[in-house]
Amino acid sequence: PVLAESLIVFLIVLCVHAVVWDRYSWCAVALTIQAFYVQFKWDRLLRLGGAVFQFRTAANSGLLPASVVIPLLGIAMKERCRAAGVASLERFGIVVASTGMLVALFLSVIAVGITKPVPSNTCILTGVAGSVIIYTMKHSLTVSEVIEVLEVLLIFVYLSMVLLYLLPRCFTPGEALLVLGGLSFVLNQLIKRSLNVVEGRGEPMDFFLLVAVVGVVLLGLFFTVLFVFLDSGTWISSLFFHMMTAVLGLGVIMPWLYRLIQRNPLFWLLQFLFQTQTRVYLLVYWTFLAASACGVVFYQNAKRSCESKKHQASTITRKYFHFIVVATYVPGLIYDRQLLYVAAVLCLAVFIFLEYVRYFRIKPFGQTLRHLLSLFLDERDSGPLILTHIYLLLGMSLPVWLSPRPCAPKGTLSGAGALVPYSGVLAVGVGDTIASVFGSTMGEIKWPGTKKTVEGTMTAIFAQIIAVALILIFDSNVNLNSSYAWILASVSLVSLLEAYTTQIDNLLLPLYLQIMFMA
């Protein structure tokens, strides 16, 4: 399975660079080859317990599929913005690609350094790949851009040491690379923009995303340190938690956001949410869907009898939430993507806050959340945090957040790039859901070395093609412009990756499909 997963990733890398071939392509290919070799060193370290931190044990290291995501995303963004003539975002894409390569290379060096005996061939490959990447960066980046890349690397190192220690068994090395690498980039961007505020520059939505993500992470770190010295399950600690959340929210996060957008954040948010009648209808509809999701949770827990405390929700039951999320995102993508962007940020902040309440057993809802959500745990939730629902939200939202809006043409969007915001809906909402449901109920022929079935994968590909046709019918802004072969190849490769990967597919698959569509 690891070899098959690596082959699929390598095919995706080659497909992207068959369309976009430049000096960064050599770096991406070199990074892919060395990550393939280093991945086996990480797998060996995980089997023998020789890794520095405790990683998730029910999966391989996932270094290769994670290493190329951020570089490919930056390269695809660079080309898209270059074609649109937006020079500033073209340079930003180069910084993203360089940062992703350097962070992945750093993780590879760590694996090589702690492997005993030192693998000489892998060291040579890592050295060659590092030389190619550093040489290209030297001739491509300005001094300020090099400093920015090194800042992100430094933040990544410190975040890794803190979060991987505090959250054992929550990530594989590959998932840590994606999550902490993305978080490091967001934190660096927020610091950079906070120090260089220019009135009227930047979208308030973008600032809202940066401040919300960094704010909830800092909130979690603060309470993690605090509850080392206090019992978080008491009423006094719970009251202190709610009081300090309000203080940090109103005293730090709100003023920070006010400095960035130059207006009252609460007034801006209320005005934004209720600006048009369409937005009001969408908010009412989404409230109904949120109530339906809560109803599913309560109903499934009510079915759990006292004699079956070990009972876990089935795969089909867990996929109910995928259908609800698809029903949430599709109208937003068709009618108001800006509202969907902001609503997804708010939902992410609420999800993470509720996970803090559950994890710290904050009264009055902490213990109740623990009981309700325990029914939906699977082997990927082996650490102290429950992250699968947050990964589902991220997988659906990242294509919306990461689409470079200034680089998109006005009016009708043409080609496979028009489907970029729909990447999460197609890969996770449709493909992964249909593959799981049909594979678990009717699948008989298994892919070699996995529990996934050929029938599930083929049905997922077929369902995604039907979904693309429906998008073409109902979204008048989408025009595929004879790029059907590329769309079919993209969907097929990502569906095959879903069959073989042991990483969090809710996070990985939408990013790969977005990269293919952007290229």
Short mmCIF file of C-alpha atoms in Angstrom, two decimals:
data_model
loop_
_atom_site.label_atom_id
_atom_site.label_comp_id
_atom_site.label_asym_id
_atom_site.label_seq_id
_atom_site.Cartn_x
_atom_site.Cartn_y
_atom_site.Cartn_z
CA PRO A 1 0.00 0.00 0.00
CA VAL A 2 2.81 2.47 0.76
CA LEU A 3 4.38 1.81 -2.64
CA ALA A 4 1.03 2.23 -4.40
CA GLU A 5 0.33 5.47 -2.50
CA SER A 6 3.81 6.76 -3.43
CA LEU A 7 3.27 5.88 -7.09
CA ILE A 8 -0.03 7.78 -7.17
CA VAL A 9 1.56 10.84 -5.54
CA PHE A 10 4.44 10.72 -8.01
CA LEU A 11 1.96 10.54 -10.92
CA ILE A 12 0.15 13.61 -9.56
CA VAL A 13 3.47 15.48 -9.29
CA LEU A 14 4.34 14.56 -12.89
CA CYS A 15 0.87 15.55 -14.15
CA VAL A 16 1.12 18.96 -12.51
CA HIS A 17 4.60 19.62 -13.86
CA ALA A 18 3.69 18.35 -17.32
CA VAL A 19 1.48 21.46 -17.44
CA VAL A 20 3.69 23.74 -15.33
CA TRP A 21 7.38 23.03 -15.97
CA ASP A 22 9.93 25.55 -14.73
CA ARG A 23 12.89 25.72 -12.35
CA TYR A 24 10.69 24.82 -9.38
CA SER A 25 9.70 21.57 -11.07
CA TRP A 26 13.20 20.19 -10.58
CA CYS A 27 12.93 21.06 -6.90
CA ALA A 28 9.54 19.35 -6.57
CA VAL A 29 10.74 16.18 -8.30
CA ALA A 30 13.91 16.07 -6.16
CA LEU A 31 11.82 16.61 -3.02
CA THR A 32 9.43 13.83 -4.04
CA ILE A 33 12.22 11.31 -4.61
CA GLN A 34 14.02 12.02 -1.34
CA ALA A 35 10.71 12.06 0.61
CA PHE A 36 9.97 8.59 -0.81
CA TYR A 37 13.19 7.23 0.70
CA VAL A 38 12.95 9.15 3.97
CA GLN A 39 9.35 7.98 4.45
CA PHE A 40 10.61 4.43 5.05
CA LYS A 41 13.02 5.74 7.71
CA TRP A 42 10.13 7.42 9.50
CA ASP A 43 8.04 4.23 9.23
CA ARG A 44 10.87 2.25 10.79
CA LEU A 45 11.25 4.79 13.60
CA LEU A 46 7.52 4.60 14.33
CA ARG A 47 7.55 0.79 14.41
CA LEU A 48 10.54 0.68 16.76
CA GLY A 49 9.37 3.57 18.95
CA GLY A 50 12.43 5.62 18.09
CA ALA A 51 10.63 8.82 17.05
CA VAL A 52 11.17 11.88 19.24
CA PHE A 53 7.41 12.34 19.87
CA GLN A 54 4.42 9.99 20.08
CA PHE A 55 2.70 9.84 16.69
CA ARG A 56 -0.53 8.16 15.60
CA THR A 57 0.22 4.45 15.34
CA ALA A 58 -2.61 3.17 13.10
CA ALA A 59 -1.03 4.66 9.97
CA ASN A 60 2.31 4.99 8.21
CA SER A 61 4.32 8.19 8.46
CA GLY A 62 2.68 9.76 5.39
CA LEU A 63 5.73 11.92 4.74
CA LEU A 64 5.65 11.70 0.94
CA PRO A 65 2.00 12.68 0.32
CA ALA A 66 2.28 15.51 2.86
CA SER A 67 5.67 16.83 1.70
CA VAL A 68 4.56 17.81 -1.80
CA VAL A 69 1.17 19.38 -0.98
CA ILE A 70 2.34 22.87 0.07
CA PRO A 71 5.02 23.15 -2.68
CA LEU A 72 2.56 22.05 -5.39
CA LEU A 73 -0.08 24.42 -4.05
CA GLY A 74 2.39 27.31 -4.20
CA ILE A 75 3.52 26.43 -7.72
CA ALA A 76 -0.07 26.14 -8.97
CA MET A 77 -0.95 29.46 -7.31
CA LYS A 78 2.13 31.10 -8.87
CA GLU A 79 1.17 29.99 -12.37
CA ARG A 80 -2.46 30.97 -11.99
CA CYS A 81 -1.60 34.46 -10.74
CA ARG A 82 1.12 34.88 -13.38
CA ALA A 83 -1.48 34.16 -16.09
CA ALA A 84 -3.81 36.72 -14.47
CA GLY A 85 -1.01 39.31 -14.29
CA VAL A 86 -1.12 39.69 -10.48
CA ALA A 87 2.59 40.02 -9.70
CA SER A 88 2.27 40.32 -5.91
CA LEU A 89 0.37 37.04 -5.56
CA GLU A 90 2.70 35.39 -8.06
CA ARG A 91 5.59 36.20 -5.70
CA PHE A 92 3.46 34.97 -2.79
CA GLY A 93 3.04 31.63 -4.57
CA ILE A 94 6.82 31.35 -4.90
CA VAL A 95 7.20 32.01 -1.15
CA VAL A 96 4.57 29.35 -0.36
CA ALA A 97 6.31 26.77 -2.57
CA SER A 98 9.75 27.56 -1.11
CA THR A 99 8.45 27.43 2.44
CA GLY A 100 6.74 24.08 1.87
CA MET A 101 9.92 22.59 0.41
CA LEU A 102 12.13 23.84 3.22
CA VAL A 103 9.77 22.64 5.99
CA ALA A 104 9.45 19.18 4.34
CA LEU A 105 13.21 19.00 3.93
CA PHE A 106 13.68 19.89 7.60
CA LEU A 107 11.40 17.02 8.66
CA SER A 108 13.37 14.67 6.41
CA VAL A 109 16.66 15.76 7.95
CA ILE A 110 15.24 15.08 11.42
CA ALA A 111 14.32 11.51 10.40
CA VAL A 112 17.74 10.88 8.87
CA GLY A 113 19.51 12.35 11.89
CA ILE A 114 17.81 10.14 14.50
CA THR A 115 17.99 6.93 12.45
CA LYS A 116 20.67 4.53 13.68
CA PRO A 117 22.79 3.50 11.88
CA VAL A 118 22.84 6.61 9.71
CA PRO A 119 21.44 5.70 6.23
CA SER A 120 24.19 6.86 3.86
CA ASN A 121 22.20 6.58 0.60
CA THR A 122 19.25 8.51 2.03
CA CYS A 123 21.63 11.14 3.39
CA ILE A 124 23.09 11.62 -0.09
CA LEU A 125 19.61 11.95 -1.64
CA THR A 126 18.53 14.41 1.03
CA GLY A 127 21.71 16.43 0.50
CA VAL A 128 21.19 16.54 -3.28
CA ALA A 129 17.53 17.55 -2.91
CA GLY A 130 18.48 20.20 -0.33
CA SER A 131 21.19 21.59 -2.61
CA VAL A 132 18.79 21.86 -5.56
CA ILE A 133 16.14 23.58 -3.43
CA ILE A 134 18.56 26.02 -1.77
CA TYR A 135 20.22 26.86 -5.12
CA THR A 136 16.84 27.59 -6.68
CA MET A 137 15.74 29.68 -3.71
CA LYS A 138 18.98 31.67 -3.89
CA HIS A 139 18.25 32.66 -7.50
CA SER A 140 14.50 33.15 -7.08
CA LEU A 141 13.81 34.87 -3.76
CA THR A 142 14.58 38.37 -2.59
CA VAL A 143 16.25 38.94 0.78
CA SER A 144 12.92 39.80 2.44
CA GLU A 145 11.33 36.64 1.01
CA VAL A 146 14.21 34.49 2.30
CA ILE A 147 13.72 36.01 5.75
CA GLU A 148 9.99 35.23 5.55
CA VAL A 149 10.68 31.59 4.66
CA LEU A 150 13.12 31.25 7.55
CA GLU A 151 10.60 32.86 9.93
CA VAL A 152 7.98 30.25 9.00
CA LEU A 153 10.55 27.46 9.49
CA LEU A 154 11.43 28.82 12.94
CA ILE A 155 7.76 29.04 13.95
CA PHE A 156 7.24 25.49 12.67
CA VAL A 157 10.10 24.17 14.82
CA TYR A 158 8.75 25.80 18.00
CA LEU A 159 5.13 24.82 17.31
CA SER A 160 6.18 21.23 16.62
CA MET A 161 8.07 20.97 19.90
CA VAL A 162 5.14 22.39 21.88
CA LEU A 163 2.09 20.85 20.21
CA LEU A 164 3.52 17.39 19.50
CA TYR A 165 4.53 17.16 23.15
CA LEU A 166 1.15 18.35 24.42
CA LEU A 167 -0.89 16.27 21.93
CA PRO A 168 0.61 12.77 21.72
CA ARG A 169 -0.79 10.31 19.14
CA CYS A 170 -2.92 13.00 17.44
CA PHE A 171 -0.85 13.20 14.22
CA THR A 172 1.34 11.18 11.93
CA PRO A 173 4.55 12.96 10.84
CA GLY A 174 2.87 13.80 7.53
CA GLU A 175 -0.26 15.20 9.19
CA ALA A 176 1.91 17.21 11.57
CA LEU A 177 3.76 18.62 8.57
CA LEU A 178 0.51 19.74 6.93
CA VAL A 179 -1.30 21.05 10.01
CA LEU A 180 1.64 22.68 11.80
CA GLY A 181 3.19 23.91 8.55
CA GLY A 182 -0.08 25.60 7.58
CA LEU A 183 -0.51 27.01 11.08
CA SER A 184 3.06 28.37 11.05
CA PHE A 185 2.40 30.12 7.75
CA VAL A 186 -0.86 31.62 9.03
CA LEU A 187 0.83 32.90 12.21
CA ASN A 188 3.69 34.44 10.24
CA GLN A 189 1.27 36.14 7.83
CA LEU A 190 -0.71 37.59 10.74
CA ILE A 191 2.41 38.95 12.42
CA LYS A 192 3.67 40.40 9.14
CA ARG A 193 0.36 42.09 8.33
CA SER A 194 -0.11 43.36 11.88
CA LEU A 195 3.28 45.11 11.74
CA ASN A 196 2.58 46.61 8.30
CA VAL A 197 -1.03 47.74 8.51
CA VAL A 198 -2.03 50.06 5.68
CA GLU A 199 -5.58 51.42 5.84
CA GLY A 200 -7.75 50.14 3.01
CA ARG A 201 -5.40 47.32 2.02
CA GLY A 202 -6.47 43.70 2.28
CA GLU A 203 -9.82 41.99 2.52
CA PRO A 204 -11.47 41.98 5.98
CA MET A 205 -12.42 38.32 5.34
CA ASP A 206 -8.76 37.34 5.04
CA PHE A 207 -7.85 39.13 8.26
CA PHE A 208 -10.83 37.50 9.95
CA LEU A 209 -9.53 34.04 8.99
CA LEU A 210 -5.98 34.75 10.20
CA VAL A 211 -7.04 36.24 13.54
CA ALA A 212 -9.65 33.52 14.21
CA VAL A 213 -7.24 30.64 13.56
CA VAL A 214 -4.36 32.12 15.55
CA GLY A 215 -6.69 33.30 18.32
CA VAL A 216 -8.25 29.89 19.04
CA VAL A 217 -4.84 28.17 18.92
CA LEU A 218 -3.32 30.65 21.38
CA LEU A 219 -6.40 30.22 23.58
CA GLY A 220 -5.81 26.47 23.66
CA LEU A 221 -2.13 26.84 24.48
CA PHE A 222 -2.94 29.27 27.31
CA PHE A 223 -5.46 26.91 28.94
CA THR A 224 -3.24 23.86 28.41
CA VAL A 225 -0.48 25.52 30.44
CA LEU A 226 -2.97 26.84 33.01
CA PHE A 227 -4.66 23.49 33.66
CA VAL A 228 -1.34 21.83 34.37
CA PHE A 229 -1.61 23.56 37.75
CA LEU A 230 -5.42 23.45 38.17
CA ASP A 231 -8.08 20.75 38.03
CA SER A 232 -10.07 21.71 34.94
CA GLY A 233 -13.15 19.70 35.97
CA THR A 234 -14.22 21.87 38.91
CA TRP A 235 -16.81 24.64 38.77
CA ILE A 236 -14.25 27.26 39.80
CA SER A 237 -11.91 26.27 36.97
CA SER A 238 -14.83 26.21 34.53
CA LEU A 239 -15.95 29.70 35.53
CA PHE A 240 -12.36 30.89 35.18
CA PHE A 241 -12.21 29.28 31.71
CA HIS A 242 -15.32 31.12 30.51
CA MET A 243 -14.21 34.39 32.09
CA MET A 244 -10.71 34.24 30.57
CA THR A 245 -12.16 33.28 27.17
CA ALA A 246 -14.27 36.43 27.26
CA VAL A 247 -11.31 38.52 28.42
CA LEU A 248 -8.98 37.20 25.73
CA GLY A 249 -11.67 37.45 23.06
CA LEU A 250 -12.80 40.97 23.86
CA GLY A 251 -9.48 42.29 25.17
CA VAL A 252 -6.99 40.79 22.70
CA ILE A 253 -8.60 39.24 19.62
CA MET A 254 -11.18 41.99 18.98
CA PRO A 255 -8.68 44.89 19.28
CA TRP A 256 -6.24 42.94 17.10
CA LEU A 257 -8.90 42.52 14.42
CA TYR A 258 -9.95 46.15 14.79
CA ARG A 259 -6.37 47.25 14.08
CA LEU A 260 -6.30 45.17 10.89
CA ILE A 261 -9.70 46.02 9.36
CA GLN A 262 -9.95 49.58 10.79
CA ARG A 263 -13.55 49.12 11.96
CA ASN A 264 -15.50 47.48 14.77
CA PRO A 265 -15.29 43.70 14.09
CA LEU A 266 -18.69 42.88 15.62
CA PHE A 267 -20.49 45.61 13.64
CA TRP A 268 -18.67 44.58 10.47
CA LEU A 269 -19.62 40.92 11.02
CA LEU A 270 -23.30 41.67 11.66
CA GLN A 271 -23.49 43.98 8.66
CA PHE A 272 -21.75 41.37 6.51
CA LEU A 273 -23.97 38.46 7.57
CA PHE A 274 -27.28 40.29 7.02
CA GLN A 275 -26.26 42.40 4.04
CA THR A 276 -28.66 40.80 1.53
CA GLN A 277 -31.84 38.75 1.64
CA THR A 278 -30.03 35.79 0.06
CA ARG A 279 -27.63 35.72 2.99
CA VAL A 280 -30.50 35.68 5.47
CA TYR A 281 -32.08 32.72 3.65
CA LEU A 282 -28.76 30.87 3.60
CA LEU A 283 -28.21 31.48 7.32
CA VAL A 284 -31.68 30.16 8.16
CA TYR A 285 -31.09 27.11 5.95
CA TRP A 286 -27.68 26.43 7.54
CA THR A 287 -29.19 26.77 11.03
CA PHE A 288 -31.72 24.08 10.10
CA LEU A 289 -28.91 21.79 8.85
CA ALA A 290 -26.88 22.38 12.04
CA ALA A 291 -29.95 21.42 14.10
CA SER A 292 -30.33 18.30 11.93
CA ALA A 293 -26.70 17.31 12.61
CA CYS A 294 -27.26 17.74 16.34
CA GLY A 295 -30.41 15.65 15.99
CA VAL A 296 -28.40 12.83 14.41
CA VAL A 297 -25.95 12.90 17.34
CA PHE A 298 -28.72 12.78 19.95
CA TYR A 299 -30.66 10.09 18.08
CA GLN A 300 -27.64 7.81 17.68
CA ASN A 301 -26.78 8.20 21.37
CA ALA A 302 -30.37 7.44 22.35
CA LYS A 303 -30.10 4.15 20.42
CA ARG A 304 -27.06 3.18 22.44
CA SER A 305 -28.39 0.91 25.18
CA CYS A 306 -26.88 0.42 28.61
CA GLU A 307 -25.82 -3.10 27.61
CA SER A 308 -23.84 -1.94 24.58
CA LYS A 309 -21.54 0.73 25.93
CA LYS A 310 -18.82 -0.45 23.55
CA HIS A 311 -21.11 0.18 20.56
CA GLN A 312 -19.65 2.52 17.92
CA ALA A 313 -21.44 4.28 15.07
CA SER A 314 -21.17 2.52 11.71
CA THR A 315 -19.40 3.95 8.68
CA ILE A 316 -22.72 4.75 7.02
CA THR A 317 -23.90 6.59 10.15
CA ARG A 318 -20.75 8.74 10.20
CA LYS A 319 -21.27 9.57 6.53
CA TYR A 320 -24.60 11.24 7.40
CA PHE A 321 -22.49 14.22 8.41
CA HIS A 322 -20.76 14.22 5.01
CA PHE A 323 -24.16 14.50 3.30
CA ILE A 324 -25.16 17.33 5.64
CA VAL A 325 -21.91 19.17 4.91
CA VAL A 326 -22.43 18.79 1.14
CA ALA A 327 -25.95 20.19 1.55
CA THR A 328 -24.38 23.08 3.48
CA TYR A 329 -21.57 23.98 1.10
CA VAL A 330 -23.14 23.61 -2.34
CA PRO A 331 -25.74 26.42 -1.96
CA GLY A 332 -23.06 28.65 -0.46
CA LEU A 333 -20.72 28.01 -3.39
CA ILE A 334 -23.46 28.72 -5.91
CA TYR A 335 -25.13 31.77 -4.33
CA ASP A 336 -22.64 33.52 -2.01
CA ARG A 337 -19.05 32.32 -1.64
CA GLN A 338 -18.02 35.27 0.53
CA LEU A 339 -20.67 34.37 3.10
CA LEU A 340 -19.55 30.73 2.98
CA TYR A 341 -15.96 31.86 3.55
CA VAL A 342 -16.82 33.79 6.73
CA ALA A 343 -19.34 31.21 8.00
CA ALA A 344 -16.73 28.45 7.65
CA VAL A 345 -14.26 30.51 9.72
CA LEU A 346 -16.88 31.01 12.44
CA CYS A 347 -17.75 27.32 12.39
CA LEU A 348 -14.07 26.34 12.70
CA ALA A 349 -13.64 28.61 15.72
CA VAL A 350 -16.78 27.12 17.35
CA PHE A 351 -15.65 23.54 16.66
CA ILE A 352 -12.22 24.12 18.20
CA PHE A 353 -13.71 25.93 21.20
CA LEU A 354 -16.15 23.05 21.83
CA GLU A 355 -13.25 20.61 21.59
CA TYR A 356 -11.49 22.59 24.33
CA VAL A 357 -14.66 22.34 26.45
CA ARG A 358 -14.76 18.56 25.88
CA TYR A 359 -11.03 17.99 26.38
CA PHE A 360 -10.74 20.05 29.57
CA ARG A 361 -14.12 18.77 30.88
CA ILE A 362 -15.39 22.33 31.30
CA LYS A 363 -18.73 22.49 33.10
CA PRO A 364 -21.60 22.38 32.33
CA PHE A 365 -21.17 20.75 28.89
CA GLY A 366 -17.72 19.12 28.94
CA GLN A 367 -18.70 15.70 30.24
CA THR A 368 -21.85 15.66 28.07
CA LEU A 369 -19.79 16.32 24.94
CA ARG A 370 -17.39 13.53 25.91
CA HIS A 371 -20.29 11.09 26.17
CA LEU A 372 -22.05 12.20 22.98
CA LEU A 373 -18.95 12.23 20.75
CA SER A 374 -17.45 8.97 22.05
CA LEU A 375 -19.97 7.10 19.88
CA PHE A 376 -18.39 8.47 16.68
CA LEU A 377 -14.73 7.77 17.47
CA ASP A 378 -12.67 5.63 15.10
CA GLU A 379 -9.05 4.46 14.96
CA ARG A 380 -7.87 7.89 13.77
CA ASP A 381 -8.94 9.46 17.08
CA SER A 382 -6.24 7.71 19.11
CA GLY A 383 -4.95 10.84 20.85
CA PRO A 384 -6.50 13.06 23.52
CA LEU A 385 -8.24 15.26 20.93
CA ILE A 386 -11.12 14.35 18.60
CA LEU A 387 -10.12 15.93 15.30
CA THR A 388 -12.02 14.08 12.55
CA HIS A 389 -14.96 16.53 12.46
CA ILE A 390 -12.52 19.46 12.41
CA TYR A 391 -10.62 17.82 9.54
CA LEU A 392 -13.92 17.38 7.68
CA LEU A 393 -14.65 21.09 8.03
CA LEU A 394 -11.09 21.99 6.98
CA GLY A 395 -11.25 19.69 3.95
CA MET A 396 -14.43 21.36 2.73
CA SER A 397 -13.27 24.91 3.55
CA LEU A 398 -9.61 24.99 2.48
CA PRO A 399 -10.41 25.11 -1.27
CA VAL A 400 -12.67 28.10 -0.56
CA TRP A 401 -10.10 29.85 1.64
CA LEU A 402 -7.05 29.10 -0.53
CA SER A 403 -8.54 30.10 -3.89
CA PRO A 404 -6.64 33.28 -4.91
CA ARG A 405 -9.68 35.47 -5.63
CA PRO A 406 -7.75 38.36 -7.27
CA CYS A 407 -6.31 35.86 -9.77
CA ALA A 408 -9.73 34.53 -10.82
CA PRO A 409 -11.24 36.06 -13.96
CA LYS A 410 -14.39 38.10 -13.55
CA GLY A 411 -17.68 36.56 -14.64
CA THR A 412 -17.80 33.01 -15.95
CA LEU A 413 -14.91 30.78 -14.84
CA SER A 414 -13.56 28.48 -17.54
CA GLY A 415 -11.63 25.22 -17.49
CA ALA A 416 -10.97 22.85 -14.62
CA GLY A 417 -9.92 25.84 -12.51
CA ALA A 418 -13.59 26.78 -12.22
CA LEU A 419 -14.05 23.71 -10.00
CA VAL A 420 -11.35 24.70 -7.47
CA PRO A 421 -13.82 25.87 -4.78
CA TYR A 422 -15.74 22.62 -5.26
CA SER A 423 -12.68 20.44 -4.57
CA GLY A 424 -13.74 19.65 -1.00
CA VAL A 425 -17.31 18.86 -2.03
CA LEU A 426 -16.14 16.51 -4.78
CA ALA A 427 -13.26 14.76 -2.99
CA VAL A 428 -14.72 14.39 0.52
CA GLY A 429 -18.43 15.15 0.33
CA VAL A 430 -19.11 13.02 -2.74
CA GLY A 431 -16.10 10.78 -3.52
CA ASP A 432 -15.05 9.66 -0.05
CA THR A 433 -18.66 9.29 1.13
CA ILE A 434 -19.82 7.21 -1.84
CA ALA A 435 -16.66 5.07 -1.74
CA SER A 436 -17.21 4.28 1.96
CA VAL A 437 -20.94 3.58 1.68
CA PHE A 438 -20.83 1.43 -1.47
CA GLY A 439 -17.51 -0.19 -0.59
CA SER A 440 -18.70 -1.27 2.87
CA THR A 441 -22.09 -2.53 1.66
CA MET A 442 -21.50 -4.00 -1.82
CA GLY A 443 -17.73 -4.14 -2.31
CA GLU A 444 -16.13 -7.56 -2.76
CA ILE A 445 -12.86 -7.02 -4.68
CA LYS A 446 -10.30 -5.37 -2.41
CA TRP A 447 -7.35 -3.31 -3.55
CA PRO A 448 -4.15 -5.25 -2.74
CA GLY A 449 -3.02 -4.69 0.83
CA THR A 450 -5.98 -2.50 1.88
CA LYS A 451 -9.53 -2.80 3.20
CA LYS A 452 -10.82 -0.50 0.43
CA THR A 453 -12.67 -2.05 -2.50
CA VAL A 454 -12.46 -1.58 -6.25
CA GLU A 455 -16.24 -1.18 -6.42
CA GLY A 456 -16.13 1.66 -3.90
CA THR A 457 -13.41 3.51 -5.84
CA MET A 458 -15.12 3.09 -9.22
CA THR A 459 -18.45 4.24 -7.78
CA ALA A 460 -16.74 7.27 -6.22
CA ILE A 461 -15.23 8.28 -9.58
CA PHE A 462 -18.61 7.87 -11.31
CA ALA A 463 -20.40 9.86 -8.58
CA GLN A 464 -17.90 12.73 -8.81
CA ILE A 465 -18.35 12.93 -12.60
CA ILE A 466 -22.13 13.13 -12.09
CA ALA A 467 -21.56 15.82 -9.43
CA VAL A 468 -19.43 17.83 -11.92
CA ALA A 469 -22.25 17.60 -14.45
CA LEU A 470 -24.75 18.86 -11.87
CA ILE A 471 -22.43 21.74 -10.92
CA LEU A 472 -22.23 22.66 -14.62
CA ILE A 473 -26.02 22.73 -14.79
CA PHE A 474 -26.80 24.65 -11.60
CA ASP A 475 -23.81 27.03 -11.35
CA SER A 476 -23.98 29.42 -14.28
CA ASN A 477 -20.51 30.82 -13.47
CA VAL A 478 -18.79 27.52 -14.32
CA ASN A 479 -17.71 26.67 -17.87
CA LEU A 480 -15.45 23.62 -18.19
CA ASN A 481 -14.32 24.58 -21.70
CA SER A 482 -13.50 21.05 -22.98
CA SER A 483 -11.23 20.17 -20.04
CA TYR A 484 -13.13 16.95 -19.34
CA ALA A 485 -10.15 14.62 -19.79
CA TRP A 486 -8.11 16.52 -17.18
CA ILE A 487 -11.06 16.51 -14.76
CA LEU A 488 -11.52 12.75 -15.20
CA ALA A 489 -7.79 12.12 -14.67
CA SER A 490 -7.76 14.35 -11.57
CA VAL A 491 -10.79 12.70 -10.00
CA SER A 492 -9.46 9.21 -10.79
CA LEU A 493 -6.00 9.83 -9.29
CA VAL A 494 -7.41 11.37 -6.11
CA SER A 495 -9.91 8.50 -5.74
CA LEU A 496 -7.07 5.99 -6.07
CA LEU A 497 -5.14 7.94 -3.44
CA GLU A 498 -8.18 7.65 -1.14
CA ALA A 499 -8.08 3.87 -1.56
CA TYR A 500 -4.43 3.54 -0.53
CA THR A 501 -3.64 6.34 1.90
CA THR A 502 -3.76 5.81 5.66
CA GLN A 503 -3.58 9.54 6.36
CA ILE A 504 -6.58 11.73 7.22
CA ASP A 505 -8.31 11.66 3.83
CA ASN A 506 -10.68 14.50 4.80
CA LEU A 507 -7.66 16.81 4.84
CA LEU A 508 -5.40 15.35 2.15
CA LEU A 509 -7.77 14.57 -0.75
CA PRO A 510 -9.32 18.06 -1.22
CA LEU A 511 -5.87 19.65 -1.35
CA TYR A 512 -4.66 17.26 -4.04
CA LEU A 513 -7.82 17.74 -6.10
CA GLN A 514 -7.50 21.51 -5.73
CA ILE A 515 -3.89 21.36 -6.93
CA MET A 516 -4.90 19.33 -9.99
CA PHE A 517 -7.75 21.71 -10.85
CA MET A 518 -5.57 24.81 -10.34
CA ALA A 519 -2.85 23.40 -12.60
#
